[in-house]
PDB file of N, CA and C in Angstrom:
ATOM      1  N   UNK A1186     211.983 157.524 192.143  1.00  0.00           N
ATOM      2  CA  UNK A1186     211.265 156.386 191.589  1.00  0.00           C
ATOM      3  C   UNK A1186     211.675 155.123 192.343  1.00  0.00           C
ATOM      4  N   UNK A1187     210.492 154.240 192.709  1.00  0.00           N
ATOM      5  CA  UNK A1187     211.083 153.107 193.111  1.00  0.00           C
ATOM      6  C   UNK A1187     211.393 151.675 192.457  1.00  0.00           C
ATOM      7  N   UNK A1188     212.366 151.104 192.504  1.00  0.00           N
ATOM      8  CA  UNK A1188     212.627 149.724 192.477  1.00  0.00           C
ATOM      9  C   UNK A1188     211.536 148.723 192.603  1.00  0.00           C
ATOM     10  N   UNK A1189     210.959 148.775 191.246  1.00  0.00           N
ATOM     11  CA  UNK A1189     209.631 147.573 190.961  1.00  0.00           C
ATOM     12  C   UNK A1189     210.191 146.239 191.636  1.00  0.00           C
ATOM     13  N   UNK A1190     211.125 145.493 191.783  1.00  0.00           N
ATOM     14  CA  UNK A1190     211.515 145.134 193.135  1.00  0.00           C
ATOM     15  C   UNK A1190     211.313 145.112 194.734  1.00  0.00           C
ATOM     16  N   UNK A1191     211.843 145.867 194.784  1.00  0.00           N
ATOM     17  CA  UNK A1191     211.944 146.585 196.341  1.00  0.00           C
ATOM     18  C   UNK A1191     209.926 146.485 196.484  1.00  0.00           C
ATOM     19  N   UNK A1192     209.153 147.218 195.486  1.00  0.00           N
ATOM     20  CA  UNK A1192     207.812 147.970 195.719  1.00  0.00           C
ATOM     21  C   UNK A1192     207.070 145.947 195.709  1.00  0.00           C
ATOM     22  N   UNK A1193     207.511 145.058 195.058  1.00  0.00           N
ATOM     23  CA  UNK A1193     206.854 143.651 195.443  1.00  0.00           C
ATOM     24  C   UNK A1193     207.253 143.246 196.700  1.00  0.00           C
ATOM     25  N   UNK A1194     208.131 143.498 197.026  1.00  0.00           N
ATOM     26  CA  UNK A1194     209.218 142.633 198.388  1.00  0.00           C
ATOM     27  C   UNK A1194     208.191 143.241 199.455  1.00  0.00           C
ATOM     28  N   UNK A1195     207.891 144.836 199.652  1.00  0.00           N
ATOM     29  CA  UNK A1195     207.656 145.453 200.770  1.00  0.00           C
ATOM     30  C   UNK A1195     206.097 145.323 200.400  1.00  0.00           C
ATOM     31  N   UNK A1196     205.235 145.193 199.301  1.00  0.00           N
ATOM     32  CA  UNK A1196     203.602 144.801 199.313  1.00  0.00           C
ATOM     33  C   UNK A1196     203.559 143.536 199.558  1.00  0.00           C
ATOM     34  N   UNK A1197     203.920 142.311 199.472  1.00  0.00           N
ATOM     35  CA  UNK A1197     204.344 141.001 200.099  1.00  0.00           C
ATOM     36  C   UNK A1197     204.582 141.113 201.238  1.00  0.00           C
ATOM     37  N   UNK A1198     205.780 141.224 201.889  1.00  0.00           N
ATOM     38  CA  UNK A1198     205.545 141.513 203.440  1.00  0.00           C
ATOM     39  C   UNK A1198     204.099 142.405 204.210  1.00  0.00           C
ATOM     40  N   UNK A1199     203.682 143.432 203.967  1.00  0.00           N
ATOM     41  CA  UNK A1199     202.783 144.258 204.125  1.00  0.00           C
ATOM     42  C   UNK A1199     201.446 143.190 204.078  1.00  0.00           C
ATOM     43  N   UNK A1200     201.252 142.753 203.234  1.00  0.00           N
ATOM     44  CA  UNK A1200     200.375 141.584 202.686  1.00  0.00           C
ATOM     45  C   UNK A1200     200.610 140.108 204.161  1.00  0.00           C
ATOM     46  N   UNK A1201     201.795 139.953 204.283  1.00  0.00           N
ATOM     47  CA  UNK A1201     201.756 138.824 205.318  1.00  0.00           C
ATOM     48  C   UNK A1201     201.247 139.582 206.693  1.00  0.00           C
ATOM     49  N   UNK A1202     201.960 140.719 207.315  1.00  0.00           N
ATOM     50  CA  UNK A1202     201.598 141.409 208.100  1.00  0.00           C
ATOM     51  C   UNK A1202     200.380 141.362 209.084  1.00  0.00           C
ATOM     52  N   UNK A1203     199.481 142.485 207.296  1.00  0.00           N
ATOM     53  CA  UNK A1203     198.238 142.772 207.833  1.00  0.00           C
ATOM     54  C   UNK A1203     197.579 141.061 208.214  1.00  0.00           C
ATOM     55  N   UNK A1204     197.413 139.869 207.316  1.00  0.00           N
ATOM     56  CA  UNK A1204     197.059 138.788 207.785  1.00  0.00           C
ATOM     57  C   UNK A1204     197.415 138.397 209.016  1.00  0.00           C
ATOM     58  N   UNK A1205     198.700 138.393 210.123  1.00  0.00           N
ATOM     59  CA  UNK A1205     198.479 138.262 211.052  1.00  0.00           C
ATOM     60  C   UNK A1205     198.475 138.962 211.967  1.00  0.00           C
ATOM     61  N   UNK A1206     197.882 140.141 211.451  1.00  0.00           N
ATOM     62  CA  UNK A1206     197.075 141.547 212.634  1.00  0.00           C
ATOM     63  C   UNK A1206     195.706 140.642 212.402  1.00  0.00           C
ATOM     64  N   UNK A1207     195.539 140.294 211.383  1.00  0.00           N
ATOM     65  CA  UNK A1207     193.715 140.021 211.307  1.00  0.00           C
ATOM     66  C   UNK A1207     193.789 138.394 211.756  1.00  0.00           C
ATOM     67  N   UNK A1208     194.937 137.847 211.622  1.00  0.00           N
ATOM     68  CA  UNK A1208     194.419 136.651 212.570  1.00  0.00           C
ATOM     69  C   UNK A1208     194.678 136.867 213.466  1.00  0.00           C
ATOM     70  N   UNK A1209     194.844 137.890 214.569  1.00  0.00           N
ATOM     71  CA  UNK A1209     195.430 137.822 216.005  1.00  0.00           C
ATOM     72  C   UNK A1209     194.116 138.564 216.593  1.00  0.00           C
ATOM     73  N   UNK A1210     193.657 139.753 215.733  1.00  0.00           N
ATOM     74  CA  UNK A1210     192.482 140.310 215.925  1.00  0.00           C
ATOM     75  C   UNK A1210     191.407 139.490 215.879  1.00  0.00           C
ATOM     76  N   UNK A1211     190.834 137.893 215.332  1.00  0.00           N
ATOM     77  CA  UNK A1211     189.935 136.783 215.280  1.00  0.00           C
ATOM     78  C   UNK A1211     190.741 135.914 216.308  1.00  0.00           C
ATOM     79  N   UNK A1212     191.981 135.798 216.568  1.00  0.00           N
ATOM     80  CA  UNK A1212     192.186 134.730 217.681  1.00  0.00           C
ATOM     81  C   UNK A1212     191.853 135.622 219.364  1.00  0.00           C
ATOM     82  N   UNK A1213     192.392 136.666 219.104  1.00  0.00           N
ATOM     83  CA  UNK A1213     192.438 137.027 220.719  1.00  0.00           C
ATOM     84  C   UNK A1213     191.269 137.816 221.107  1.00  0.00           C
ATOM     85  N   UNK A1214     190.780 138.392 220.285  1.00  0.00           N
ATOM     86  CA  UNK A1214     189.592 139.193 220.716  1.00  0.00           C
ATOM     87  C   UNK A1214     187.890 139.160 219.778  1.00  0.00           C
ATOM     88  N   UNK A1215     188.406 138.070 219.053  1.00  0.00           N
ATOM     89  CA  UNK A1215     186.779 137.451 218.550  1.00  0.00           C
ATOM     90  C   UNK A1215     186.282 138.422 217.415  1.00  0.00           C
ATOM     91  N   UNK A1216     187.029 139.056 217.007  1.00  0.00           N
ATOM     92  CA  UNK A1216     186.924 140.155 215.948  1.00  0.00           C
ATOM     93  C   UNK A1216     186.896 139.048 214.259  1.00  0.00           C
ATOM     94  N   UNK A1217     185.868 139.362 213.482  1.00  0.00           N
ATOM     95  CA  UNK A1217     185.279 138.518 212.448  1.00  0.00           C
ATOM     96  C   UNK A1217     185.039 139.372 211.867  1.00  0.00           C
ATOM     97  N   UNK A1218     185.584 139.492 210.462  1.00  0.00           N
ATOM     98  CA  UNK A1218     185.468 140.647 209.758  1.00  0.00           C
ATOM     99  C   UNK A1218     184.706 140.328 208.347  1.00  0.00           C
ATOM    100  N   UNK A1219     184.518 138.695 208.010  1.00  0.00           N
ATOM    101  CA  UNK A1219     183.613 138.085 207.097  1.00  0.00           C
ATOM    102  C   UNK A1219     184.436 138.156 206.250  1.00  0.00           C
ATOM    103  N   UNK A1220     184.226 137.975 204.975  1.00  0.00           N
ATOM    104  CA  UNK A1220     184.666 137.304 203.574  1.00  0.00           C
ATOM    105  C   UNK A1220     185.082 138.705 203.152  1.00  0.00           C
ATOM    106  N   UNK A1221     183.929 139.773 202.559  1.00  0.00           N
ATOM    107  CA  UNK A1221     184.032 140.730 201.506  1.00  0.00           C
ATOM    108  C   UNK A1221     184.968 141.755 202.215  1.00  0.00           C
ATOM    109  N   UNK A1222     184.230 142.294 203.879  1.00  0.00           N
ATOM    110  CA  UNK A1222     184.861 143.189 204.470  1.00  0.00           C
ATOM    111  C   UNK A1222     186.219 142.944 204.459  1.00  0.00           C
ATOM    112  N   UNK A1223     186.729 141.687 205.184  1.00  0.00           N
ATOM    113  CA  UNK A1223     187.940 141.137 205.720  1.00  0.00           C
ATOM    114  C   UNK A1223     189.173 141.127 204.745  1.00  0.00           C
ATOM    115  N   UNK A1224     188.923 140.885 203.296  1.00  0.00           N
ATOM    116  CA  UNK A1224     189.410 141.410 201.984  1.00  0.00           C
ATOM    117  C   UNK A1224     190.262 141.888 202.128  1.00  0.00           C
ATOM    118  N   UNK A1225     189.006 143.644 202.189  1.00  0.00           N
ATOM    119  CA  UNK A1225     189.305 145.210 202.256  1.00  0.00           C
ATOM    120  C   UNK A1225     190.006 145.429 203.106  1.00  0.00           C
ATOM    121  N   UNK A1226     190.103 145.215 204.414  1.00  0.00           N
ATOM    122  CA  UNK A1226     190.339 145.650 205.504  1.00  0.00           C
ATOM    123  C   UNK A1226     191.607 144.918 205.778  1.00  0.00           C
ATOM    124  N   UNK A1227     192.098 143.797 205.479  1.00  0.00           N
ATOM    125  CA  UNK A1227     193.569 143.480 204.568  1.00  0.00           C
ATOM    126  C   UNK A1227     194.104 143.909 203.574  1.00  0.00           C
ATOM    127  N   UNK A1228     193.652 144.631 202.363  1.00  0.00           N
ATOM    128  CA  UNK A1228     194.211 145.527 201.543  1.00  0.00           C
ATOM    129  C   UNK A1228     194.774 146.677 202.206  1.00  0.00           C
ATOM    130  N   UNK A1229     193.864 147.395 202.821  1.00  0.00           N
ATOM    131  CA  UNK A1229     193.842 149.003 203.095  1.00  0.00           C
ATOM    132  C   UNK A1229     195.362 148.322 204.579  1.00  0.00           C
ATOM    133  N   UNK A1230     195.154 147.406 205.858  1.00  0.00           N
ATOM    134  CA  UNK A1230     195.987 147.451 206.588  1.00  0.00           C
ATOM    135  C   UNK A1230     197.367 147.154 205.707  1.00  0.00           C
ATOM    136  N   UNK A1231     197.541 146.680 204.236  1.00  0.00           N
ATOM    137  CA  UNK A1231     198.921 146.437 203.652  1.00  0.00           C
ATOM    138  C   UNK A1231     199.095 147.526 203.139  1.00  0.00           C
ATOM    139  N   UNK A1232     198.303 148.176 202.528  1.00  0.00           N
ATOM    140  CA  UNK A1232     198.757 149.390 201.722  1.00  0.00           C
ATOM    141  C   UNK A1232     199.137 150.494 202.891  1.00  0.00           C
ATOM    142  N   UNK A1233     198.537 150.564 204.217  1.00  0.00           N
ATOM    143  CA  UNK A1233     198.823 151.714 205.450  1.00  0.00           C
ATOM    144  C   UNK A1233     200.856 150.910 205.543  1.00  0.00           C
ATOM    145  N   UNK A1234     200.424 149.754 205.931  1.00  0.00           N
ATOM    146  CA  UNK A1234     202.283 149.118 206.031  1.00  0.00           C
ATOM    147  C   UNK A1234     202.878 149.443 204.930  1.00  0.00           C
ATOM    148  N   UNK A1235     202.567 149.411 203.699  1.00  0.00           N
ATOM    149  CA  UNK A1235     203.556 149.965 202.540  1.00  0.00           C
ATOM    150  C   UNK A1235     204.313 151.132 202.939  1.00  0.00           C
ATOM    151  N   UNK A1236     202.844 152.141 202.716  1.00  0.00           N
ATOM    152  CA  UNK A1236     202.691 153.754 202.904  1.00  0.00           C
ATOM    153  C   UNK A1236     203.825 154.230 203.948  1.00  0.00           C
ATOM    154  N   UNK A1237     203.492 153.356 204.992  1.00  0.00           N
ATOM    155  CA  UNK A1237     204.590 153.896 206.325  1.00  0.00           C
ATOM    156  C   UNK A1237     206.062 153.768 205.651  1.00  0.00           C
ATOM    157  N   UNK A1238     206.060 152.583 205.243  1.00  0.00           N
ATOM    158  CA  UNK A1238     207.563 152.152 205.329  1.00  0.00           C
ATOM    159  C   UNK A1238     208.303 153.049 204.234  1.00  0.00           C
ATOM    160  N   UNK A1239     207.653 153.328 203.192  1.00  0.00           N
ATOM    161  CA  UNK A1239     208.383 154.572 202.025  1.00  0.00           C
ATOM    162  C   UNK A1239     208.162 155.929 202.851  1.00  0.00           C
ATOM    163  N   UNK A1240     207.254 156.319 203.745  1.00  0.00           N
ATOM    164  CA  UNK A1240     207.461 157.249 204.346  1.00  0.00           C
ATOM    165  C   UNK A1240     208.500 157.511 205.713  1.00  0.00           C
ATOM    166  N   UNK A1241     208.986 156.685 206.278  1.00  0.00           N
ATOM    167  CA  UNK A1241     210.394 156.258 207.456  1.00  0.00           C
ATOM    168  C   UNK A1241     211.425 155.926 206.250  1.00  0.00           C
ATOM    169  N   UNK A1242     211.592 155.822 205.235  1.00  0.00           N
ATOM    170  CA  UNK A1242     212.452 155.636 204.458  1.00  0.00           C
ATOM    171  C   UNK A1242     212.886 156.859 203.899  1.00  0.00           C
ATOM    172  N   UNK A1243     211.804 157.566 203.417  1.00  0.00           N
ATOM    173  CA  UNK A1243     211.851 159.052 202.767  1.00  0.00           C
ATOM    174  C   UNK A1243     212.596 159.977 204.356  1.00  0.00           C
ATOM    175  N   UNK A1244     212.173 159.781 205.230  1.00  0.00           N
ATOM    176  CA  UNK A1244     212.937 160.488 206.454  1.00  0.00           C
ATOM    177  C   UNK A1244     214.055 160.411 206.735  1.00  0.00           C
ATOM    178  N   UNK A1245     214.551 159.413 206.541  1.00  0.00           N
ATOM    179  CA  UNK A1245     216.202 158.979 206.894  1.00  0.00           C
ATOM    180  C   UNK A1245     216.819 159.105 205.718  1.00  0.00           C
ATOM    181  N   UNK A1246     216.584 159.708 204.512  1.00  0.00           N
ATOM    182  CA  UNK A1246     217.499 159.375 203.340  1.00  0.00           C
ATOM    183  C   UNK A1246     217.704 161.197 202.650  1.00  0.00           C
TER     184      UNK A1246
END
């Protein structure tokens, strides 16, 4: 079970992350993902960064 803690700290980071994958993806290569899509497609890239990081965690422990 995880540390309702730990599980805000690492969806917060995950959450800053994906925002500057998606602003680097609109600064460097003109990629515009609009309002509704751009959302989603910041949810799903924080929840993939969550996902990883309890899964490299689950490996080493």
């Amino acid at each position: 079970m995880n540390n309702p803690v730990e599980v805000l700290v690492i969806g917060f980071v995950a959450y800053i992350v994906a925002g500057k994958i998606m602003r680097s993806a609109n600064d460097y290569f003109g990629i515009w993902f609009g309002r509704r899509g751009g959302k989603l497609l910041w949810l799903v890239i924080a929840l993939m960064i969550s996902g990883s990081f309890h899964w490299v965690k689950e490996l080493f422990t």
